[in-house]
């Protein structure tokens, strides 16, 4: 249960102000059709985070426990620093052709935007850290939806009222704590 709760919380916080959340704002403003946008976000996240979870699980099978502890611990510390750097959305992230419809456009745009993104890397690290990568993927997917679904419905007005530095600081602190715990072997690794 810890894997589910931690991955949900960490990704929900890390996603606030992330480029994929900004993409949700843009798609909502462009298409004004929340249901296919949310379904596209869900499908893209499931595929993307399942691949990340599988990679994290595979990493645990090829690294010794001591090496894995250092990789995961340092990875979490790196994520803490990365979380403090604000994301920007590029015009090319929003320029997927509309011929795929709202769902297809969202699916493709979100899948591509999430490749190598903070939350995908966090999913790899947490899947390597926790013994049940399926719970991690469910949690990270839920975290994405917690952050992105409101973005689809309330748009940019809500984003301007969120204290981004505070949210990013909390997410960074969570990543840093997980990194320190892993390095000090306080969590069973």
PDB file of N, CA, C and O in Angstrom, residues 79-137:
ATOM      1  N   UNK A  79      15.961  13.767  -8.647  1.00  0.00           N
ATOM      2  CA  UNK A  79      14.580  14.175  -8.902  1.00  0.00           C
ATOM      3  C   UNK A  79      14.182  15.345  -8.010  1.00  0.00           C
ATOM      4  O   UNK A  79      13.421  16.217  -8.428  1.00  0.00           O
ATOM      5  N   UNK A  80      14.698  15.377  -6.791  1.00  0.00           N
ATOM      6  CA  UNK A  80      14.403  16.491  -5.882  1.00  0.00           C
ATOM      7  C   UNK A  80      14.886  17.807  -6.487  1.00  0.00           C
ATOM      8  O   UNK A  80      14.151  18.806  -6.501  1.00  0.00           O
ATOM      9  N   UNK A  81      16.097  17.794  -7.014  1.00  0.00           N
ATOM     10  CA  UNK A  81      16.645  19.006  -7.636  1.00  0.00           C
ATOM     11  C   UNK A  81      15.858  19.359  -8.887  1.00  0.00           C
ATOM     12  O   UNK A  81      15.476  20.515  -9.109  1.00  0.00           O
ATOM     13  N   UNK A  82      15.582  18.366  -9.735  1.00  0.00           N
ATOM     14  CA  UNK A  82      14.871  18.590 -10.993  1.00  0.00           C
ATOM     15  C   UNK A  82      13.471  19.155 -10.742  1.00  0.00           C
ATOM     16  O   UNK A  82      12.983  19.986 -11.506  1.00  0.00           O
ATOM     17  N   UNK A  83      12.827  18.723  -9.679  1.00  0.00           N
ATOM     18  CA  UNK A  83      11.480  19.189  -9.367  1.00  0.00           C
ATOM     19  C   UNK A  83      11.462  20.691  -9.077  1.00  0.00           C
ATOM     20  O   UNK A  83      10.453  21.354  -9.302  1.00  0.00           O
ATOM     21  N   UNK A  84      12.563  21.222  -8.602  1.00  0.00           N
ATOM     22  CA  UNK A  84      12.623  22.650  -8.294  1.00  0.00           C
ATOM     23  C   UNK A  84      12.807  23.524  -9.532  1.00  0.00           C
ATOM     24  O   UNK A  84      12.681  24.744  -9.458  1.00  0.00           O
ATOM     25  N   UNK A  85      13.083  22.912 -10.685  1.00  0.00           N
ATOM     26  CA  UNK A  85      13.279  23.660 -11.930  1.00  0.00           C
ATOM     27  C   UNK A  85      11.944  23.734 -12.661  1.00  0.00           C
ATOM     28  O   UNK A  85      11.380  22.700 -13.039  1.00  0.00           O
ATOM     29  N   UNK A  86      11.401  24.950 -12.873  1.00  0.00           N
ATOM     30  CA  UNK A  86      10.086  25.067 -13.520  1.00  0.00           C
ATOM     31  C   UNK A  86      10.123  24.578 -14.968  1.00  0.00           C
ATOM     32  O   UNK A  86      11.101  24.780 -15.684  1.00  0.00           O
ATOM     33  N   UNK A  87       9.028  23.925 -15.373  1.00  0.00           N
ATOM     34  CA  UNK A  87       8.888  23.455 -16.751  1.00  0.00           C
ATOM     35  C   UNK A  87       8.220  24.521 -17.608  1.00  0.00           C
ATOM     36  O   UNK A  87       7.460  25.347 -17.124  1.00  0.00           O
ATOM     37  N   UNK A  88       8.514  24.447 -18.894  1.00  0.00           N
ATOM     38  CA  UNK A  88       7.849  25.285 -19.891  1.00  0.00           C
ATOM     39  C   UNK A  88       7.371  24.345 -20.990  1.00  0.00           C
ATOM     40  O   UNK A  88       7.988  23.323 -21.253  1.00  0.00           O
ATOM     41  N   UNK A  89       6.292  24.712 -21.628  1.00  0.00           N
ATOM     42  CA  UNK A  89       5.786  23.903 -22.729  1.00  0.00           C
ATOM     43  C   UNK A  89       6.240  24.545 -24.038  1.00  0.00           C
ATOM     44  O   UNK A  89       6.162  25.751 -24.208  1.00  0.00           O
ATOM     45  N   UNK A  90       6.753  23.727 -24.946  1.00  0.00           N
ATOM     46  CA  UNK A  90       7.187  24.202 -26.253  1.00  0.00           C
ATOM     47  C   UNK A  90       6.011  24.165 -27.216  1.00  0.00           C
ATOM     48  O   UNK A  90       5.093  23.355 -27.072  1.00  0.00           O
ATOM     49  N   UNK A  91       6.063  25.035 -28.224  1.00  0.00           N
ATOM     50  CA  UNK A  91       5.000  25.025 -29.236  1.00  0.00           C
ATOM     51  C   UNK A  91       4.894  23.674 -29.917  1.00  0.00           C
ATOM     52  O   UNK A  91       3.805  23.212 -30.231  1.00  0.00           O
ATOM     53  N   UNK A  92       6.030  23.006 -30.115  1.00  0.00           N
ATOM     54  CA  UNK A  92       5.989  21.705 -30.799  1.00  0.00           C
ATOM     55  C   UNK A  92       5.275  20.637 -29.963  1.00  0.00           C
ATOM     56  O   UNK A  92       4.739  19.683 -30.517  1.00  0.00           O
ATOM     57  N   UNK A  93       5.241  20.798 -28.645  1.00  0.00           N
ATOM     58  CA  UNK A  93       4.517  19.851 -27.796  1.00  0.00           C
ATOM     59  C   UNK A  93       3.017  19.909 -28.037  1.00  0.00           C
ATOM     60  O   UNK A  93       2.310  18.951 -27.758  1.00  0.00           O
ATOM     61  N   UNK A  94       2.523  21.035 -28.526  1.00  0.00           N
ATOM     62  CA  UNK A  94       1.078  21.203 -28.719  1.00  0.00           C
ATOM     63  C   UNK A  94       0.666  21.072 -30.178  1.00  0.00           C
ATOM     64  O   UNK A  94      -0.508  21.202 -30.491  1.00  0.00           O
ATOM     65  N   UNK A  95       1.600  20.816 -31.063  1.00  0.00           N
ATOM     66  CA  UNK A  95       1.302  20.837 -32.489  1.00  0.00           C
ATOM     67  C   UNK A  95       1.065  19.466 -33.110  1.00  0.00           C
ATOM     68  O   UNK A  95       1.422  19.228 -34.244  1.00  0.00           O
ATOM     69  N   UNK A  96       0.459  18.567 -32.388  1.00  0.00           N
ATOM     70  CA  UNK A  96       0.072  17.288 -32.973  1.00  0.00           C
ATOM     71  C   UNK A  96      -1.141  17.554 -33.856  1.00  0.00           C
ATOM     72  O   UNK A  96      -2.046  18.280 -33.466  1.00  0.00           O
ATOM     73  N   UNK A  97      -1.136  17.007 -35.015  1.00  0.00           N
ATOM     74  CA  UNK A  97      -2.200  17.278 -35.974  1.00  0.00           C
ATOM     75  C   UNK A  97      -3.561  16.828 -35.461  1.00  0.00           C
ATOM     76  O   UNK A  97      -3.692  15.771 -34.865  1.00  0.00           O
ATOM     77  N   UNK A  98      -4.576  17.654 -35.732  1.00  0.00           N
ATOM     78  CA  UNK A  98      -5.935  17.384 -35.292  1.00  0.00           C
ATOM     79  C   UNK A  98      -6.632  16.263 -36.044  1.00  0.00           C
ATOM     80  O   UNK A  98      -7.750  15.910 -35.716  1.00  0.00           O
ATOM     81  N   UNK A  99      -6.001  15.680 -37.027  1.00  0.00           N
ATOM     82  CA  UNK A  99      -6.665  14.624 -37.820  1.00  0.00           C
ATOM     83  C   UNK A  99      -6.916  13.363 -37.007  1.00  0.00           C
ATOM     84  O   UNK A  99      -7.661  12.496 -37.424  1.00  0.00           O
ATOM     85  N   UNK A 100      -6.327  13.271 -35.837  1.00  0.00           N
ATOM     86  CA  UNK A 100      -6.512  12.102 -34.984  1.00  0.00           C
ATOM     87  C   UNK A 100      -7.701  12.265 -34.044  1.00  0.00           C
ATOM     88  O   UNK A 100      -7.975  11.384 -33.242  1.00  0.00           O
ATOM     89  N   UNK A 101      -8.349  13.410 -34.105  1.00  0.00           N
ATOM     90  CA  UNK A 101      -9.448  13.680 -33.187  1.00  0.00           C
ATOM     91  C   UNK A 101      -8.906  14.119 -31.837  1.00  0.00           C
ATOM     92  O   UNK A 101      -7.703  14.119 -31.597  1.00  0.00           O
ATOM     93  N   UNK A 102      -9.810  14.499 -30.960  1.00  0.00           N
ATOM     94  CA  UNK A 102      -9.405  15.015 -29.652  1.00  0.00           C
ATOM     95  C   UNK A 102      -8.700  13.929 -28.839  1.00  0.00           C
ATOM     96  O   UNK A 102      -7.622  14.150 -28.285  1.00  0.00           O
ATOM     97  N   UNK A 103      -9.281  12.729 -28.767  1.00  0.00           N
ATOM     98  CA  UNK A 103      -8.672  11.632 -28.011  1.00  0.00           C
ATOM     99  C   UNK A 103      -7.296  11.278 -28.578  1.00  0.00           C
ATOM    100  O   UNK A 103      -6.317  11.203 -27.840  1.00  0.00           O
ATOM    101  N   UNK A 104      -7.207  11.056 -29.869  1.00  0.00           N
ATOM    102  CA  UNK A 104      -5.942  10.665 -30.490  1.00  0.00           C
ATOM    103  C   UNK A 104      -4.872  11.734 -30.360  1.00  0.00           C
ATOM    104  O   UNK A 104      -3.703  11.435 -30.096  1.00  0.00           O
ATOM    105  N   UNK A 105      -5.269  12.983 -30.545  1.00  0.00           N
ATOM    106  CA  UNK A 105      -4.318  14.086 -30.399  1.00  0.00           C
ATOM    107  C   UNK A 105      -3.778  14.144 -28.977  1.00  0.00           C
ATOM    108  O   UNK A 105      -2.576  14.289 -28.755  1.00  0.00           O
ATOM    109  N   UNK A 106      -4.682  14.013 -28.005  1.00  0.00           N
ATOM    110  CA  UNK A 106      -4.257  14.034 -26.597  1.00  0.00           C
ATOM    111  C   UNK A 106      -3.357  12.848 -26.292  1.00  0.00           C
ATOM    112  O   UNK A 106      -2.318  12.996 -25.648  1.00  0.00           O
ATOM    113  N   UNK A 107      -3.749  11.664 -26.737  1.00  0.00           N
ATOM    114  CA  UNK A 107      -2.961  10.448 -26.502  1.00  0.00           C
ATOM    115  C   UNK A 107      -1.540  10.615 -27.030  1.00  0.00           C
ATOM    116  O   UNK A 107      -0.562  10.378 -26.312  1.00  0.00           O
ATOM    117  N   UNK A 108      -1.418  11.032 -28.271  1.00  0.00           N
ATOM    118  CA  UNK A 108      -0.092  11.169 -28.895  1.00  0.00           C
ATOM    119  C   UNK A 108       0.711  12.285 -28.225  1.00  0.00           C
ATOM    120  O   UNK A 108       1.880  12.105 -27.867  1.00  0.00           O
ATOM    121  N   UNK A 109       0.077  13.439 -28.027  1.00  0.00           N
ATOM    122  CA  UNK A 109       0.791  14.577 -27.442  1.00  0.00           C
ATOM    123  C   UNK A 109       1.263  14.262 -26.022  1.00  0.00           C
ATOM    124  O   UNK A 109       2.407  14.547 -25.662  1.00  0.00           O
ATOM    125  N   UNK A 110       0.385  13.642 -25.226  1.00  0.00           N
ATOM    126  CA  UNK A 110       0.762  13.319 -23.846  1.00  0.00           C
ATOM    127  C   UNK A 110       1.833  12.245 -23.800  1.00  0.00           C
ATOM    128  O   UNK A 110       2.770  12.334 -23.010  1.00  0.00           O
ATOM    129  N   UNK A 111       1.704  11.223 -24.621  1.00  0.00           N
ATOM    130  CA  UNK A 111       2.699  10.159 -24.624  1.00  0.00           C
ATOM    131  C   UNK A 111       4.076  10.725 -24.962  1.00  0.00           C
ATOM    132  O   UNK A 111       5.065  10.428 -24.288  1.00  0.00           O
ATOM    133  N   UNK A 112       4.146  11.548 -25.997  1.00  0.00           N
ATOM    134  CA  UNK A 112       5.426  12.118 -26.408  1.00  0.00           C
ATOM    135  C   UNK A 112       5.964  13.109 -25.375  1.00  0.00           C
ATOM    136  O   UNK A 112       7.164  13.113 -25.086  1.00  0.00           O
ATOM    137  N   UNK A 113       5.087  13.934 -24.803  1.00  0.00           N
ATOM    138  CA  UNK A 113       5.534  14.916 -23.809  1.00  0.00           C
ATOM    139  C   UNK A 113       6.036  14.237 -22.540  1.00  0.00           C
ATOM    140  O   UNK A 113       6.926  14.756 -21.856  1.00  0.00           O
ATOM    141  N   UNK A 114       5.497  13.078 -22.219  1.00  0.00           N
ATOM    142  CA  UNK A 114       5.863  12.380 -20.988  1.00  0.00           C
ATOM    143  C   UNK A 114       7.176  11.599 -21.129  1.00  0.00           C
ATOM    144  O   UNK A 114       7.793  11.238 -20.128  1.00  0.00           O
ATOM    145  N   UNK A 115       7.637  11.360 -22.361  1.00  0.00           N
ATOM    146  CA  UNK A 115       8.885  10.623 -22.575  1.00  0.00           C
ATOM    147  C   UNK A 115      10.060  11.407 -21.982  1.00  0.00           C
ATOM    148  O   UNK A 115      10.329  12.538 -22.364  1.00  0.00           O
ATOM    149  N   UNK A 116      10.729  10.808 -21.006  1.00  0.00           N
ATOM    150  CA  UNK A 116      11.879  11.439 -20.373  1.00  0.00           C
ATOM    151  C   UNK A 116      11.510  12.543 -19.402  1.00  0.00           C
ATOM    152  O   UNK A 116      12.382  13.259 -18.912  1.00  0.00           O
ATOM    153  N   UNK A 117      10.220  12.682 -19.114  1.00  0.00           N
ATOM    154  CA  UNK A 117       9.744  13.720 -18.204  1.00  0.00           C
ATOM    155  C   UNK A 117       9.990  13.298 -16.756  1.00  0.00           C
ATOM    156  O   UNK A 117      10.217  12.122 -16.465  1.00  0.00           O
ATOM    157  N   UNK A 118       9.912  14.271 -15.837  1.00  0.00           N
ATOM    158  CA  UNK A 118      10.132  14.000 -14.411  1.00  0.00           C
ATOM    159  C   UNK A 118       9.291  12.835 -13.908  1.00  0.00           C
ATOM    160  O   UNK A 118       9.791  11.968 -13.197  1.00  0.00           O
ATOM    161  N   UNK A 119       8.013  12.851 -14.253  1.00  0.00           N
ATOM    162  CA  UNK A 119       7.128  11.833 -13.698  1.00  0.00           C
ATOM    163  C   UNK A 119       7.415  10.449 -14.278  1.00  0.00           C
ATOM    164  O   UNK A 119       7.243   9.448 -13.588  1.00  0.00           O
ATOM    165  N   UNK A 120       7.887  10.374 -15.509  1.00  0.00           N
ATOM    166  CA  UNK A 120       8.265   9.076 -16.066  1.00  0.00           C
ATOM    167  C   UNK A 120       9.528   8.559 -15.371  1.00  0.00           C
ATOM    168  O   UNK A 120       9.593   7.381 -15.001  1.00  0.00           O
ATOM    169  N   UNK A 121      10.497   9.423 -15.192  1.00  0.00           N
ATOM    170  CA  UNK A 121      11.731   9.029 -14.512  1.00  0.00           C
ATOM    171  C   UNK A 121      11.424   8.634 -13.057  1.00  0.00           C
ATOM    172  O   UNK A 121      11.960   7.657 -12.531  1.00  0.00           O
ATOM    173  N   UNK A 122      10.538   9.396 -12.420  1.00  0.00           N
ATOM    174  CA  UNK A 122      10.135   9.058 -11.045  1.00  0.00           C
ATOM    175  C   UNK A 122       9.468   7.685 -10.996  1.00  0.00           C
ATOM    176  O   UNK A 122       9.681   6.921 -10.044  1.00  0.00           O
ATOM    177  N   UNK A 123       8.689   7.361 -12.009  1.00  0.00           N
ATOM    178  CA  UNK A 123       8.040   6.045 -12.063  1.00  0.00           C
ATOM    179  C   UNK A 123       9.081   4.943 -12.162  1.00  0.00           C
ATOM    180  O   UNK A 123       8.968   3.910 -11.488  1.00  0.00           O
ATOM    181  N   UNK A 124      10.102   5.134 -12.970  1.00  0.00           N
ATOM    182  CA  UNK A 124      11.187   4.146 -13.073  1.00  0.00           C
ATOM    183  C   UNK A 124      11.845   3.958 -11.705  1.00  0.00           C
ATOM    184  O   UNK A 124      12.027   2.830 -11.236  1.00  0.00           O
ATOM    185  N   UNK A 125      12.173   5.076 -11.055  1.00  0.00           N
ATOM    186  CA  UNK A 125      12.859   5.004  -9.758  1.00  0.00           C
ATOM    187  C   UNK A 125      11.990   4.331  -8.700  1.00  0.00           C
ATOM    188  O   UNK A 125      12.461   3.491  -7.937  1.00  0.00           O
ATOM    189  N   UNK A 126      10.712   4.691  -8.658  1.00  0.00           N
ATOM    190  CA  UNK A 126       9.843   4.098  -7.630  1.00  0.00           C
ATOM    191  C   UNK A 126       9.569   2.623  -7.912  1.00  0.00           C
ATOM    192  O   UNK A 126       9.462   1.823  -6.984  1.00  0.00           O
ATOM    193  N   UNK A 127       9.476   2.255  -9.200  1.00  0.00           N
ATOM    194  CA  UNK A 127       9.280   0.840  -9.529  1.00  0.00           C
ATOM    195  C   UNK A 127      10.517   0.026  -9.174  1.00  0.00           C
ATOM    196  O   UNK A 127      10.408  -1.156  -8.833  1.00  0.00           O
ATOM    197  N   UNK A 128      11.691   0.640  -9.229  1.00  0.00           N
ATOM    198  CA  UNK A 128      12.914  -0.037  -8.805  1.00  0.00           C
ATOM    199  C   UNK A 128      12.998  -0.077  -7.279  1.00  0.00           C
ATOM    200  O   UNK A 128      13.579  -0.996  -6.708  1.00  0.00           O
ATOM    201  N   UNK A 129      12.403   0.885  -6.640  1.00  0.00           N
ATOM    202  CA  UNK A 129      12.472   1.015  -5.176  1.00  0.00           C
ATOM    203  C   UNK A 129      11.480   0.100  -4.456  1.00  0.00           C
ATOM    204  O   UNK A 129      11.825  -0.529  -3.458  1.00  0.00           O
ATOM    205  N   UNK A 130      10.266   0.052  -4.941  1.00  0.00           N
ATOM    206  CA  UNK A 130       9.216  -0.716  -4.270  1.00  0.00           C
ATOM    207  C   UNK A 130       9.079  -2.101  -4.898  1.00  0.00           C
ATOM    208  O   UNK A 130       9.256  -2.253  -6.111  1.00  0.00           O
ATOM    209  N   UNK A 131       8.725  -3.105  -4.097  1.00  0.00           N
ATOM    210  CA  UNK A 131       8.663  -4.476  -4.613  1.00  0.00           C
ATOM    211  C   UNK A 131       7.489  -4.763  -5.558  1.00  0.00           C
ATOM    212  O   UNK A 131       7.499  -5.762  -6.247  1.00  0.00           O
ATOM    213  N   UNK A 132       6.489  -3.890  -5.602  1.00  0.00           N
ATOM    214  CA  UNK A 132       5.338  -4.132  -6.471  1.00  0.00           C
ATOM    215  C   UNK A 132       5.220  -3.005  -7.498  1.00  0.00           C
ATOM    216  O   UNK A 132       4.546  -2.000  -7.262  1.00  0.00           O
ATOM    217  N   UNK A 133       5.829  -3.181  -8.694  1.00  0.00           N
ATOM    218  CA  UNK A 133       5.791  -2.117  -9.693  1.00  0.00           C
ATOM    219  C   UNK A 133       4.384  -1.839 -10.223  1.00  0.00           C
ATOM    220  O   UNK A 133       4.105  -0.730 -10.676  1.00  0.00           O
ATOM    221  N   UNK A 134       3.487  -2.814 -10.139  1.00  0.00           N
ATOM    222  CA  UNK A 134       2.114  -2.579 -10.608  1.00  0.00           C
ATOM    223  C   UNK A 134       1.438  -1.515  -9.733  1.00  0.00           C
ATOM    224  O   UNK A 134       0.774  -0.607 -10.245  1.00  0.00           O
ATOM    225  N   UNK A 135       1.633  -1.610  -8.419  1.00  0.00           N
ATOM    226  CA  UNK A 135       1.070  -0.594  -7.534  1.00  0.00           C
ATOM    227  C   UNK A 135       1.692   0.775  -7.789  1.00  0.00           C
ATOM    228  O   UNK A 135       1.019   1.804  -7.675  1.00  0.00           O
ATOM    229  N   UNK A 136       2.960   0.794  -8.136  1.00  0.00           N
ATOM    230  CA  UNK A 136       3.622   2.058  -8.464  1.00  0.00           C
ATOM    231  C   UNK A 136       2.987   2.667  -9.707  1.00  0.00           C
ATOM    232  O   UNK A 136       2.656   3.861  -9.735  1.00  0.00           O
ATOM    233  N   UNK A 137       2.784   1.867 -10.742  1.00  0.00           N
ATOM    234  CA  UNK A 137       2.190   2.366 -11.986  1.00  0.00           C
ATOM    235  C   UNK A 137       0.759   2.850 -11.742  1.00  0.00           C
ATOM    236  O   UNK A 137       0.360   3.912 -12.230  1.00  0.00           O
TER     237      UNK A 137
END
